[in-house]
PDB file of C-alpha atoms and ligand atoms in Angstrom:
ATOM      1  CA  MET P 216     -10.021 -11.813  31.820  1.00 48.00           C
ATOM      2  CA  SER P 217     -12.976 -11.562  29.430  1.00 56.00           C
ATOM      3  CA  THR P 218     -12.722 -13.139  25.990  1.00 55.00           C
ATOM      4  CA  PRO P 219     -12.128 -10.605  23.203  1.00 60.00           C
ATOM      5  CA  PRO P 220     -14.998 -10.302  20.697  1.00 59.00           C
ATOM      6  CA  ALA P 221     -14.463 -12.418  17.588  1.00 58.00           C
ATOM      7  CA  PRO P 222     -13.278 -10.045  14.825  1.00 69.00           C
ATOM      8  CA  THR P 223     -15.520 -10.221  11.787  1.00 78.00           C
ATOM      9  CA  SER P 224     -14.283  -9.512   8.277  1.00 90.00           C
ATOM     10  CA  ILE P 225     -14.977 -10.668   4.743  1.00 94.00           C
ATOM     11  CA  PHE P 226     -11.318 -11.760   4.591  1.00 97.00           C
ATOM     12  CA  ARG P 227     -10.327 -15.181   5.883  1.00 96.00           C
ATOM     13  CA  ALA P 228      -9.009 -15.394   9.428  1.00 95.00           C
ATOM     14  CA  GLY P 229      -5.205 -15.619   9.572  1.00 97.00           C
ATOM     15  CA  LEU P 230      -4.752 -14.126   6.074  1.00 98.00           C
ATOM     16  CA  LEU P 231      -1.789 -12.012   7.243  1.00 98.00           C
ATOM     17  CA  GLU P 232      -0.520 -14.348   9.975  1.00 98.00           C
ATOM     18  CA  GLY P 233       3.214 -13.954  10.626  1.00 98.00           C
ATOM     19  CA  GLN P 234       3.418 -10.627   8.794  1.00 98.00           C
ATOM     20  CA  VAL P 235       4.522  -7.284  10.169  1.00 98.00           C
ATOM     21  CA  ALA P 236       2.792  -4.063   9.146  1.00 99.00           C
ATOM     22  CA  LEU P 237       3.717  -0.456   9.907  1.00 99.00           C
ATOM     23  CA  VAL P 238       0.831   2.037   9.727  1.00 99.00           C
ATOM     24  CA  THR P 239       1.752   5.712  10.049  1.00 99.00           C
ATOM     25  CA  GLY P 240      -1.001   7.771  11.643  1.00 98.00           C
ATOM     26  CA  GLY P 241      -2.570   4.421  12.481  1.00 98.00           C
ATOM     27  CA  GLY P 242      -4.060   5.515  15.799  1.00 98.00           C
ATOM     28  CA  THR P 243      -6.998   7.601  14.545  1.00 98.00           C
ATOM     29  CA  GLY P 244      -9.614   7.764  11.792  1.00 97.00           C
ATOM     30  CA  ILE P 245      -8.868   5.862   8.609  1.00 98.00           C
ATOM     31  CA  GLY P 246      -5.478   4.739   9.932  1.00 98.00           C
ATOM     32  CA  LEU P 247      -7.100   3.151  12.983  1.00 98.00           C
ATOM     33  CA  GLY P 248      -9.525   1.286  10.719  1.00 98.00           C
ATOM     34  CA  ILE P 249      -6.547  -0.023   8.734  1.00 98.00           C
ATOM     35  CA  SER P 250      -4.519  -0.985  11.835  1.00 98.00           C
ATOM     36  CA  THR P 251      -7.522  -2.786  13.309  1.00 98.00           C
ATOM     37  CA  LEU P 252      -8.285  -4.858  10.208  1.00 98.00           C
ATOM     38  CA  LEU P 253      -4.637  -5.808   9.579  1.00 98.00           C
ATOM     39  CA  ALA P 254      -4.353  -6.952  13.221  1.00 98.00           C
ATOM     40  CA  ASP P 255      -7.680  -8.825  12.968  1.00 98.00           C
ATOM     41  CA  LEU P 256      -6.204 -10.700   9.983  1.00 98.00           C
ATOM     42  CA  GLY P 257      -3.199 -11.812  12.020  1.00 98.00           C
ATOM     43  CA  ALA P 258      -0.482  -9.244  11.258  1.00 98.00           C
ATOM     44  CA  HIS P 259       1.603  -7.701  14.002  1.00 98.00           C
ATOM     45  CA  VAL P 260       0.772  -4.023  13.530  1.00 99.00           C
ATOM     46  CA  VAL P 261       3.119  -1.227  14.538  1.00 99.00           C
ATOM     47  CA  ILE P 262       1.354   2.128  14.794  1.00 99.00           C
ATOM     48  CA  ALA P 263       3.542   5.215  14.466  1.00 99.00           C
ATOM     49  CA  SER P 264       2.422   8.804  15.057  1.00 98.00           C
ATOM     50  CA  ARG P 265       3.256  11.831  17.201  1.00 98.00           C
ATOM     51  CA  LYS P 266       0.740  11.871  20.016  1.00 98.00           C
ATOM     52  CA  PRO P 267       0.870   9.341  22.877  1.00 98.00           C
ATOM     53  CA  PRO P 268      -2.896   9.535  23.587  1.00 98.00           C
ATOM     54  CA  HIS P 269      -3.617   8.427  19.998  1.00 98.00           C
ATOM     55  CA  LEU P 270      -1.123   5.580  20.295  1.00 98.00           C
ATOM     56  CA  GLU P 271      -2.265   4.410  23.723  1.00 98.00           C
ATOM     57  CA  ALA P 272      -5.973   4.377  22.873  1.00 98.00           C
ATOM     58  CA  ALA P 273      -5.415   2.504  19.600  1.00 98.00           C
ATOM     59  CA  GLU P 274      -3.122  -0.040  21.223  1.00 98.00           C
ATOM     60  CA  ALA P 275      -5.670  -0.756  23.968  1.00 98.00           C
ATOM     61  CA  ALA P 276      -8.540  -1.084  21.465  1.00 98.00           C
ATOM     62  CA  ILE P 277      -6.669  -3.517  19.206  1.00 98.00           C
ATOM     63  CA  ARG P 278      -5.341  -5.566  22.166  1.00 98.00           C
ATOM     64  CA  ALA P 279      -8.909  -5.854  23.452  1.00 98.00           C
ATOM     65  CA  ARG P 280      -9.841  -7.583  20.157  1.00 97.00           C
ATOM     66  CA  GLY P 281      -6.953 -10.013  20.589  1.00 97.00           C
ATOM     67  CA  GLY P 282      -4.671  -8.320  18.039  1.00 98.00           C
ATOM     68  CA  ALA P 283      -0.880  -8.121  18.106  1.00 98.00           C
ATOM     69  CA  VAL P 284       0.067  -4.450  18.199  1.00 98.00           C
ATOM     70  CA  SER P 285       2.842  -2.154  19.305  1.00 98.00           C
ATOM     71  CA  THR P 286       3.278   1.587  19.045  1.00 98.00           C
ATOM     72  CA  VAL P 287       6.071   4.068  18.575  1.00 98.00           C
ATOM     73  CA  ALA P 288       6.140   7.863  18.736  1.00 98.00           C
ATOM     74  CA  LEU P 289       7.243   9.246  15.373  1.00 98.00           C
ATOM     75  CA  ASP P 290       7.113  12.439  13.361  1.00 98.00           C
ATOM     76  CA  VAL P 291       7.354  11.293   9.733  1.00 98.00           C
ATOM     77  CA  ARG P 292       8.918  14.648   8.802  1.00 98.00           C
ATOM     78  CA  GLN P 293      12.179  13.521  10.450  1.00 98.00           C
ATOM     79  CA  PRO P 294      14.073  11.117   8.192  1.00 98.00           C
ATOM     80  CA  GLU P 295      16.560   9.957  10.858  1.00 98.00           C
ATOM     81  CA  ALA P 296      13.713   9.155  13.251  1.00 98.00           C
ATOM     82  CA  VAL P 297      11.865   7.281  10.498  1.00 99.00           C
ATOM     83  CA  GLN P 298      15.015   5.260   9.777  1.00 98.00           C
ATOM     84  CA  ALA P 299      15.432   4.421  13.468  1.00 98.00           C
ATOM     85  CA  VAL P 300      11.805   3.243  13.760  1.00 98.00           C
ATOM     86  CA  VAL P 301      12.033   0.987  10.701  1.00 98.00           C
ATOM     87  CA  ASN P 302      15.394  -0.427  11.826  1.00 98.00           C
ATOM     88  CA  GLY P 303      13.892  -1.020  15.280  1.00 98.00           C
ATOM     89  CA  ILE P 304      11.000  -2.980  13.732  1.00 98.00           C
ATOM     90  CA  ALA P 305      13.390  -5.098  11.666  1.00 98.00           C
ATOM     91  CA  ASP P 306      15.564  -5.825  14.732  1.00 98.00           C
ATOM     92  CA  ARG P 307      12.694  -6.583  17.096  1.00 98.00           C
ATOM     93  CA  LEU P 308      10.196  -8.326  14.782  1.00 98.00           C
ATOM     94  CA  GLY P 309      12.585  -9.616  12.123  1.00 98.00           C
ATOM     95  CA  ARG P 310      10.775  -8.220   9.065  1.00 98.00           C
ATOM     96  CA  LEU P 311       8.511  -5.572   7.574  1.00 98.00           C
ATOM     97  CA  ASP P 312       5.946  -6.851   5.059  1.00 98.00           C
ATOM     98  CA  VAL P 313       3.451  -4.006   4.737  1.00 99.00           C
ATOM     99  CA  LEU P 314       3.994  -0.259   5.025  1.00 99.00           C
ATOM    100  CA  VAL P 315       0.864   1.914   5.003  1.00 99.00           C
ATOM    101  CA  ASN P 316       1.752   5.585   4.514  1.00 99.00           C
ATOM    102  CA  ASN P 317      -1.390   7.091   5.988  1.00 98.00           C
ATOM    103  CA  ALA P 318      -0.140  10.019   8.127  1.00 98.00           C
ATOM    104  CA  ALA P 319      -1.171  13.417   6.827  1.00 97.00           C
ATOM    105  CA  GLY P 320      -1.950  16.937   7.895  1.00 93.00           C
ATOM    106  CA  ASN P 321      -4.603  19.115   6.277  1.00 87.00           C
ATOM    107  CA  PHE P 322      -6.711  22.230   6.672  1.00 86.00           C
ATOM    108  CA  TYR P 323      -8.514  24.659   4.415  1.00 86.00           C
ATOM    109  CA  ALA P 324      -6.503  27.839   3.787  1.00 89.00           C
ATOM    110  CA  PRO P 325      -6.563  30.540   1.092  1.00 90.00           C
ATOM    111  CA  SER P 326      -3.497  30.141  -1.136  1.00 94.00           C
ATOM    112  CA  ALA P 327      -2.887  33.894  -1.263  1.00 94.00           C
ATOM    113  CA  THR P 328      -2.108  33.997   2.445  1.00 93.00           C
ATOM    114  CA  LEU P 329      -0.907  30.440   3.124  1.00 95.00           C
ATOM    115  CA  SER P 330       2.283  30.821   5.163  1.00 96.00           C
ATOM    116  CA  PRO P 331       5.512  29.171   4.002  1.00 97.00           C
ATOM    117  CA  ASN P 332       5.481  27.147   7.227  1.00 97.00           C
ATOM    118  CA  ALA P 333       1.962  25.836   6.658  1.00 96.00           C
ATOM    119  CA  TRP P 334       2.803  24.922   3.044  1.00 98.00           C
ATOM    120  CA  LYS P 335       6.039  23.241   4.129  1.00 98.00           C
ATOM    121  CA  SER P 336       4.426  21.345   6.983  1.00 97.00           C
ATOM    122  CA  VAL P 337       1.755  19.666   4.829  1.00 98.00           C
ATOM    123  CA  LEU P 338       4.230  18.864   2.044  1.00 98.00           C
ATOM    124  CA  GLU P 339       6.635  17.432   4.622  1.00 98.00           C
ATOM    125  CA  ILE P 340       4.066  15.192   6.330  1.00 98.00           C
ATOM    126  CA  ASP P 341       2.140  13.964   3.283  1.00 98.00           C
ATOM    127  CA  LEU P 342       4.814  13.759   0.590  1.00 98.00           C
ATOM    128  CA  TYR P 343       8.242  13.805   2.250  1.00 98.00           C
ATOM    129  CA  GLY P 344       6.999  11.527   5.053  1.00 98.00           C
ATOM    130  CA  THR P 345       5.713   9.025   2.498  1.00 99.00           C
ATOM    131  CA  PHE P 346       9.084   9.077   0.762  1.00 99.00           C
ATOM    132  CA  TYR P 347      11.139   8.834   3.985  1.00 99.00           C
ATOM    133  CA  CYS P 348       9.126   5.842   5.223  1.00 99.00           C
ATOM    134  CA  SER P 349       9.271   4.096   1.833  1.00 99.00           C
ATOM    135  CA  GLN P 350      13.009   4.669   1.526  1.00 98.00           C
ATOM    136  CA  ALA P 351      13.600   3.330   5.054  1.00 99.00           C
ATOM    137  CA  ALA P 352      11.452   0.245   4.341  1.00 99.00           C
ATOM    138  CA  TYR P 353      13.192  -0.520   1.031  1.00 98.00           C
ATOM    139  CA  PRO P 354      16.323  -2.330   2.313  1.00 98.00           C
ATOM    140  CA  VAL P 355      14.320  -4.432   4.785  1.00 98.00           C
ATOM    141  CA  MET P 356      11.763  -5.445   2.142  1.00 98.00           C
ATOM    142  CA  ALA P 357      14.425  -6.017  -0.524  1.00 98.00           C
ATOM    143  CA  ARG P 358      16.442  -8.221   1.850  1.00 98.00           C
ATOM    144  CA  GLN P 359      13.450 -10.409   2.722  1.00 98.00           C
ATOM    145  CA  GLY P 360      12.443 -10.823  -0.944  1.00 98.00           C
ATOM    146  CA  GLY P 361       9.579  -8.342  -1.224  1.00 98.00           C
ATOM    147  CA  GLY P 362       6.950  -6.236   0.483  1.00 98.00           C
ATOM    148  CA  ARG P 363       3.927  -4.032  -0.082  1.00 98.00           C
ATOM    149  CA  ILE P 364       3.807  -0.266   0.251  1.00 99.00           C
ATOM    150  CA  ILE P 365       0.326   1.278   0.276  1.00 99.00           C
ATOM    151  CA  ASN P 366       0.110   5.052   0.092  1.00 99.00           C
ATOM    152  CA  THR P 367      -2.855   7.233   0.977  1.00 98.00           C
ATOM    153  CA  SER P 368      -3.789   9.786  -1.652  1.00 98.00           C
ATOM    154  CA  MET P 369      -7.010  11.749  -2.293  1.00 97.00           C
ATOM    155  CA  THR P 370      -9.159  12.773  -5.277  1.00 96.00           C
ATOM    156  CA  LEU P 371      -9.297  16.538  -4.779  1.00 94.00           C
ATOM    157  CA  HIS P 372      -6.334  17.144  -7.123  1.00 96.00           C
ATOM    158  CA  TYR P 373      -8.173  15.487 -10.025  1.00 96.00           C
ATOM    159  CA  ARG P 374      -9.771  18.900 -10.563  1.00 92.00           C
ATOM    160  CA  GLY P 375      -9.370  22.355  -9.004  1.00 91.00           C
ATOM    161  CA  TRP P 376     -10.164  22.391  -5.301  1.00 88.00           C
ATOM    162  CA  PRO P 377      -9.900  25.895  -3.802  1.00 89.00           C
ATOM    163  CA  LEU P 378      -8.188  26.422  -0.432  1.00 89.00           C
ATOM    164  CA  MET P 379      -6.332  23.148  -0.726  1.00 92.00           C
ATOM    165  CA  ALA P 380      -3.190  23.995  -2.750  1.00 96.00           C
ATOM    166  CA  HIS P 381      -0.840  22.474  -0.161  1.00 97.00           C
ATOM    167  CA  ALA P 382      -2.625  19.126   0.252  1.00 96.00           C
ATOM    168  CA  THR P 383      -3.520  18.682  -3.423  1.00 97.00           C
ATOM    169  CA  ALA P 384       0.095  19.384  -4.440  1.00 98.00           C
ATOM    170  CA  ALA P 385       1.355  16.931  -1.827  1.00 98.00           C
ATOM    171  CA  LYS P 386      -1.025  14.151  -2.837  1.00 98.00           C
ATOM    172  CA  ALA P 387      -0.308  14.675  -6.554  1.00 98.00           C
ATOM    173  CA  GLY P 388       3.303  14.065  -5.546  1.00 98.00           C
ATOM    174  CA  VAL P 389       2.266  10.921  -3.666  1.00 99.00           C
ATOM    175  CA  ASP P 390       0.602   9.631  -6.857  1.00 99.00           C
ATOM    176  CA  ALA P 391       3.788  10.294  -8.866  1.00 98.00           C
ATOM    177  CA  LEU P 392       5.915   8.622  -6.201  1.00 98.00           C
ATOM    178  CA  THR P 393       3.601   5.599  -6.200  1.00 99.00           C
ATOM    179  CA  ARG P 394       4.036   5.057  -9.938  1.00 98.00           C
ATOM    180  CA  THR P 395       7.772   5.703  -9.986  1.00 99.00           C
ATOM    181  CA  LEU P 396       8.674   3.513  -7.004  1.00 99.00           C
ATOM    182  CA  ALA P 397       6.393   0.750  -8.325  1.00 99.00           C
ATOM    183  CA  VAL P 398       8.507   0.483 -11.472  1.00 98.00           C
ATOM    184  CA  GLU P 399      11.858   1.156  -9.817  1.00 98.00           C
ATOM    185  CA  TRP P 400      11.381  -1.396  -7.013  1.00 99.00           C
ATOM    186  CA  ALA P 401       9.485  -4.101  -8.923  1.00 98.00           C
ATOM    187  CA  PRO P 402      12.705  -6.136  -9.388  1.00 98.00           C
ATOM    188  CA  GLN P 403      12.875  -6.392  -5.583  1.00 98.00           C
ATOM    189  CA  ARG P 404       9.226  -7.556  -5.585  1.00 98.00           C
ATOM    190  CA  ILE P 405       8.136  -4.504  -3.645  1.00 98.00           C
ATOM    191  CA  ARG P 406       4.628  -3.621  -4.800  1.00 98.00           C
ATOM    192  CA  VAL P 407       3.720   0.048  -4.434  1.00 99.00           C
ATOM    193  CA  ASN P 408       0.089   1.153  -4.740  1.00 99.00           C
ATOM    194  CA  ALA P 409      -2.111   3.957  -3.450  1.00 99.00           C
ATOM    195  CA  ILE P 410      -5.684   4.397  -2.304  1.00 99.00           C
ATOM    196  CA  ALA P 411      -7.566   7.648  -2.898  1.00 98.00           C
ATOM    197  CA  PRO P 412     -10.372   7.836  -0.340  1.00 97.00           C
ATOM    198  CA  GLY P 413     -13.473   9.916  -0.895  1.00 94.00           C
ATOM    199  CA  PRO P 414     -15.053  11.935   1.926  1.00 90.00           C
ATOM    200  CA  ILE P 415     -14.937  10.116   5.245  1.00 92.00           C
ATOM    201  CA  PRO P 416     -16.024  12.235   8.205  1.00 88.00           C
ATOM    202  CA  THR P 417     -13.298  11.260  10.665  1.00 89.00           C
ATOM    203  CA  GLU P 418     -12.807  13.422  13.747  1.00 83.00           C
ATOM    204  CA  GLY P 419      -9.484  14.660  12.363  1.00 78.00           C
ATOM    205  CA  VAL P 420     -10.873  15.744   9.034  1.00 75.00           C
ATOM    206  CA  ARG P 421     -13.926  17.412  10.550  1.00 73.00           C
ATOM    207  CA  LYS P 422     -11.749  19.533  12.814  1.00 70.00           C
ATOM    208  CA  ALA P 423      -9.311  20.399  10.053  1.00 67.00           C
ATOM    209  CA  PHE P 424     -11.944  21.353   7.496  1.00 65.00           C
ATOM    210  CA  ALA P 425     -13.522  24.309   9.231  1.00 64.00           C
ATOM    211  CA  LEU P 426     -14.154  26.545   6.241  1.00 64.00           C
ATOM    212  CA  PRO P 427     -13.470  30.279   6.227  1.00 62.00           C
ATOM    213  CA  PRO P 428     -16.768  32.180   5.818  1.00 62.00           C
ATOM    214  CA  ASP P 429     -17.949  32.861   2.248  1.00 66.00           C
ATOM    215  CA  SER P 430     -15.290  30.552   0.856  1.00 66.00           C
ATOM    216  CA  GLY P 431     -17.464  29.320  -2.006  1.00 66.00           C
ATOM    217  CA  VAL P 432     -16.356  25.749  -1.281  1.00 63.00           C
ATOM    218  CA  PRO P 433     -18.985  23.079  -0.507  1.00 60.00           C
ATOM    219  CA  ASP P 434     -19.164  22.844   3.268  1.00 60.00           C
ATOM    220  CA  ILE P 435     -19.427  19.078   3.430  1.00 60.00           C
ATOM    221  CA  PHE P 436     -17.653  18.306   6.693  1.00 59.00           C
ATOM    222  CA  ALA P 437     -18.202  21.331   8.920  1.00 56.00           C
ATOM    223  CA  ALA P 438     -21.945  21.364   8.311  1.00 58.00           C
ATOM    224  CA  THR P 439     -24.664  20.213  10.668  1.00 66.00           C
ATOM    225  CA  GLU P 440     -25.382  16.503  10.970  1.00 70.00           C
ATOM    226  CA  ALA P 441     -28.657  16.999   9.059  1.00 71.00           C
ATOM    227  CA  ARG P 442     -26.913  18.773   6.188  1.00 71.00           C
ATOM    228  CA  MET P 443     -24.162  16.170   6.126  1.00 73.00           C
ATOM    229  CA  ALA P 444     -26.711  13.386   5.893  1.00 79.00           C
ATOM    230  CA  GLU P 445     -28.461  15.236   3.086  1.00 82.00           C
ATOM    231  CA  TYR P 446     -25.185  15.744   1.217  1.00 79.00           C
ATOM    232  CA  ALA P 447     -24.286  12.089   1.488  1.00 83.00           C
ATOM    233  CA  ARG P 448     -27.735  11.064   0.230  1.00 85.00           C
ATOM    234  CA  THR P 449     -27.884  13.457  -2.714  1.00 86.00           C
ATOM    235  CA  GLY P 450     -24.234  14.265  -3.516  1.00 86.00           C
ATOM    236  CA  ASN P 451     -22.637  10.841  -3.474  1.00 92.00           C
ATOM    237  CA  PRO P 452     -23.678   8.428  -6.231  1.00 94.00           C
ATOM    238  CA  LEU P 453     -23.727   5.514  -3.797  1.00 95.00           C
ATOM    239  CA  GLY P 454     -25.641   7.617  -1.296  1.00 93.00           C
ATOM    240  CA  ARG P 455     -23.494   7.523   1.811  1.00 92.00           C
ATOM    241  CA  TRP P 456     -20.284   8.708   3.408  1.00 90.00           C
ATOM    242  CA  GLY P 457     -17.264   6.450   3.376  1.00 94.00           C
ATOM    243  CA  THR P 458     -16.001   4.690   6.474  1.00 96.00           C
ATOM    244  CA  PRO P 459     -12.479   3.787   7.629  1.00 97.00           C
ATOM    245  CA  GLU P 460     -13.479   0.158   7.001  1.00 97.00           C
ATOM    246  CA  ASP P 461     -14.084   0.902   3.283  1.00 98.00           C
ATOM    247  CA  ILE P 462     -10.437   1.941   2.989  1.00 98.00           C
ATOM    248  CA  ALA P 463      -9.132  -0.790   5.290  1.00 98.00           C
ATOM    249  CA  ASN P 464     -10.742  -3.444   3.067  1.00 98.00           C
ATOM    250  CA  MET P 465      -8.806  -2.160   0.045  1.00 98.00           C
ATOM    251  CA  VAL P 466      -5.589  -2.116   2.083  1.00 98.00           C
ATOM    252  CA  ALA P 467      -6.174  -5.734   3.129  1.00 98.00           C
ATOM    253  CA  PHE P 468      -6.828  -6.739  -0.481  1.00 98.00           C
ATOM    254  CA  LEU P 469      -3.607  -5.079  -1.674  1.00 98.00           C
ATOM    255  CA  ALA P 470      -1.628  -6.517   1.238  1.00 98.00           C
ATOM    256  CA  SER P 471      -2.881 -10.026   0.474  1.00 98.00           C
ATOM    257  CA  PRO P 472      -1.778 -12.402  -2.304  1.00 97.00           C
ATOM    258  CA  ALA P 473      -4.868 -11.235  -4.267  1.00 97.00           C
ATOM    259  CA  GLY P 474      -2.800  -8.175  -5.125  1.00 98.00           C
ATOM    260  CA  ASP P 475       0.246 -10.093  -6.325  1.00 98.00           C
ATOM    261  CA  TRP P 476       0.134  -8.668  -9.873  1.00 98.00           C
ATOM    262  CA  ILE P 477      -0.903  -5.153  -8.908  1.00 98.00           C
ATOM    263  CA  THR P 478       1.646  -2.387  -8.638  1.00 98.00           C
ATOM    264  CA  GLY P 479       1.695   1.322  -9.451  1.00 98.00           C
ATOM    265  CA  ALA P 480      -2.095   1.516  -9.272  1.00 98.00           C
ATOM    266  CA  ILE P 481      -4.133   4.216  -7.548  1.00 98.00           C
ATOM    267  CA  PHE P 482      -7.503   2.958  -6.365  1.00 98.00           C
ATOM    268  CA  VAL P 483     -10.285   5.476  -5.876  1.00 98.00           C
ATOM    269  CA  VAL P 484     -12.564   4.322  -3.049  1.00 98.00           C
ATOM    270  CA  ASP P 485     -15.249   7.014  -2.888  1.00 96.00           C
ATOM    271  CA  GLY P 486     -18.680   5.738  -3.955  1.00 96.00           C
ATOM    272  CA  GLY P 487     -18.210   7.581  -7.268  1.00 96.00           C
ATOM    273  CA  ASP P 488     -17.952  10.889  -5.408  1.00 93.00           C
ATOM    274  CA  TRP P 489     -15.394  12.793  -7.485  1.00 94.00           C
ATOM    275  CA  LEU P 490     -17.007  11.846 -10.774  1.00 94.00           C
ATOM    276  CA  ALA P 491     -20.385  13.239  -9.781  1.00 92.00           C
ATOM    277  CA  LYS P 492     -21.459  16.821 -10.220  1.00 70.00           C
ATOM    278  CA  ARG P 493     -21.323  18.460  -6.820  1.00 60.00           C
ATOM    279  CA  GLU P 494     -23.862  21.026  -5.710  1.00 53.00           C
ATOM    280  CA  GLY P 495     -22.509  23.728  -3.373  1.00 47.00           C
TER     281      GLY P 495
HETATM  282  P1  LIG S 675      -6.716  11.885  10.831  1.00 78.12           P
HETATM  283  O1  LIG S 675      -7.532  11.062  11.778  1.00 78.12           O
HETATM  284  O2  LIG S 675      -6.435  13.293  11.196  1.00 78.12           O
HETATM  285  O3  LIG S 675      -5.356  11.089  10.588  1.00 78.12           O
HETATM  286  C1  LIG S 675      -4.128  11.675  10.413  1.00 78.12           C
HETATM  287  C2  LIG S 675      -3.126  10.849  11.222  1.00 78.12           C
HETATM  288  O4  LIG S 675      -1.816  11.266  10.863  1.00 78.12           O
HETATM  289  C3  LIG S 675      -3.290  11.042  12.725  1.00 78.12           C
HETATM  290  O5  LIG S 675      -3.357   9.763  13.334  1.00 78.12           O
HETATM  291  C4  LIG S 675      -2.020  11.748  13.162  1.00 78.12           C
HETATM  292  O6  LIG S 675      -1.588  11.249  14.440  1.00 78.12           O
HETATM  293  C5  LIG S 675      -1.041  11.363  12.053  1.00 78.12           C
HETATM  294  N1  LIG S 675      -0.029  12.382  11.821  1.00 78.12           N
HETATM  295  C6  LIG S 675      -0.215  13.694  11.511  1.00 78.12           C
HETATM  296  N2  LIG S 675       0.962  14.318  11.379  1.00 78.12           N
HETATM  297  C7  LIG S 675       1.926  13.379  11.608  1.00 78.12           C
HETATM  298  C8  LIG S 675       3.343  13.409  11.609  1.00 78.12           C
HETATM  299  N3  LIG S 675       4.018  14.538  11.355  1.00 78.12           N
HETATM  300  N4  LIG S 675       4.011  12.258  11.864  1.00 78.12           N
HETATM  301  C9  LIG S 675       3.335  11.111  12.141  1.00 78.12           C
HETATM  302  N5  LIG S 675       1.996  11.016  12.135  1.00 78.12           N
HETATM  303  C10 LIG S 675       1.297  12.147  11.885  1.00 78.12           C
HETATM  304  O7  LIG S 675      -7.364  11.938   9.376  1.00 78.12           O
HETATM  305  P2  LIG S 675      -8.007  10.819   8.419  1.00 78.12           P
HETATM  306  O8  LIG S 675      -9.230  11.432   7.865  1.00 78.12           O
HETATM  307  O9  LIG S 675      -8.092   9.502   9.104  1.00 78.12           O
HETATM  308  O10 LIG S 675      -6.939  10.740   7.218  1.00 78.12           O
HETATM  309  C11 LIG S 675      -6.087   9.632   7.025  1.00 78.12           C
HETATM  310  C12 LIG S 675      -5.506   9.687   5.621  1.00 78.12           C
HETATM  311  O11 LIG S 675      -6.550   9.635   4.647  1.00 78.12           O
HETATM  312  C13 LIG S 675      -4.703  10.934   5.300  1.00 78.12           C
HETATM  313  O12 LIG S 675      -3.593  10.588   4.491  1.00 78.12           O
HETATM  314  C14 LIG S 675      -5.681  11.790   4.530  1.00 78.12           C
HETATM  315  O13 LIG S 675      -5.043  12.728   3.670  1.00 78.12           O
HETATM  316  C15 LIG S 675      -6.402  10.712   3.741  1.00 78.12           C
HETATM  317  N6  LIG S 675      -7.715  11.123   3.240  1.00 78.12           N
HETATM  318  C16 LIG S 675      -8.745  11.324   4.100  1.00 78.12           C
HETATM  319  C17 LIG S 675      -9.991  11.679   3.594  1.00 78.12           C
HETATM  320  C18 LIG S 675     -11.167  11.883   4.504  1.00 78.12           C
HETATM  321  O14 LIG S 675     -12.211  12.352   4.023  1.00 78.12           O
HETATM  322  N7  LIG S 675     -11.084  11.562   5.803  1.00 78.12           N
HETATM  323  C19 LIG S 675     -10.169  11.857   2.215  1.00 78.12           C
HETATM  324  C20 LIG S 675      -9.078  11.676   1.370  1.00 78.12           C
HETATM  325  C21 LIG S 675      -7.860  11.305   1.894  1.00 78.12           C
HETATM  326  P3  LIG S 675      -0.797  12.147  15.515  1.00 78.12           P
HETATM  327  O15 LIG S 675      -1.611  13.383  15.693  1.00 78.12           O
HETATM  328  O16 LIG S 675      -0.740  11.261  16.717  1.00 78.12           O
HETATM  329  O17 LIG S 675       0.560  12.409  14.927  1.00 78.12           O
END
């Protein structure tokens, strides 16, 4: 068997040794970046999402780096299934230290014709799923004397963002949940924070963000590679797109003892993107 490549990170090796992390949607895009870094730092990572190909590919990639990883099929919209997965982790691995609520669904759609099912589906994955997973993790974390919950938000709801009523409403709810649970569960030493990523051209987001024609919304993901490069250079104050690793680094910081006095905070990681004036 060949030796796995040595994982490189700015964080010290073994930082999360002995810890167990659950990452929803951790098999693709930003979630895969998070799962990979947490495993590189010594955590046993459990990846939960719906599609076996996502789970299998992520598991193989993390194993190949020498990481401890397992996977479980889960739809976060189903509270009983969420409960069973978290109980299974506690039984099998003995604890749950870090929960990363990363799973989400999204697509551009005009609000006037958004179907009740489409609205419900995004709210259920992004907001309800975050709540179901947090609620299931609570007794395990409380029993072991603490834990860290890290939610995934966005910045689009900081101002009006056409065609995105469902996702912006859901993520505004995630922000509210982050602050409320942080205060409510602080006595149990459960820290609850969120990260609001800026634009990161993952495969998932590029597929989901195919804009209707003449939408009037900046076509930042569905554009040609040349236009995307130009947007990143001129539209983002720090001059580039984000990467899953940018978000994973913030997750690792919050999961580590460096975050011990941080709860209820929402960290924007976007190169200054939402603050800058955006050209269409
Ligand atoms: P992505 O690759 O499409 O990730 C979404 C993940 O969620 C997938 O792994 C998917 O796996 C999982 N998922 C979807 N529905 C699920 C369900 N019902 N139950 C369980 N898992 C489910 O997109 P991404 O760009 O990495 O986004 C990750 C997170 O960052 C999301 O919360 C997103 O809102 C946030 N974010 C992204 C950006 C960006 O520009 N990329 C910007 C701001 C915020 P399965 O298909 O296997 O279920």
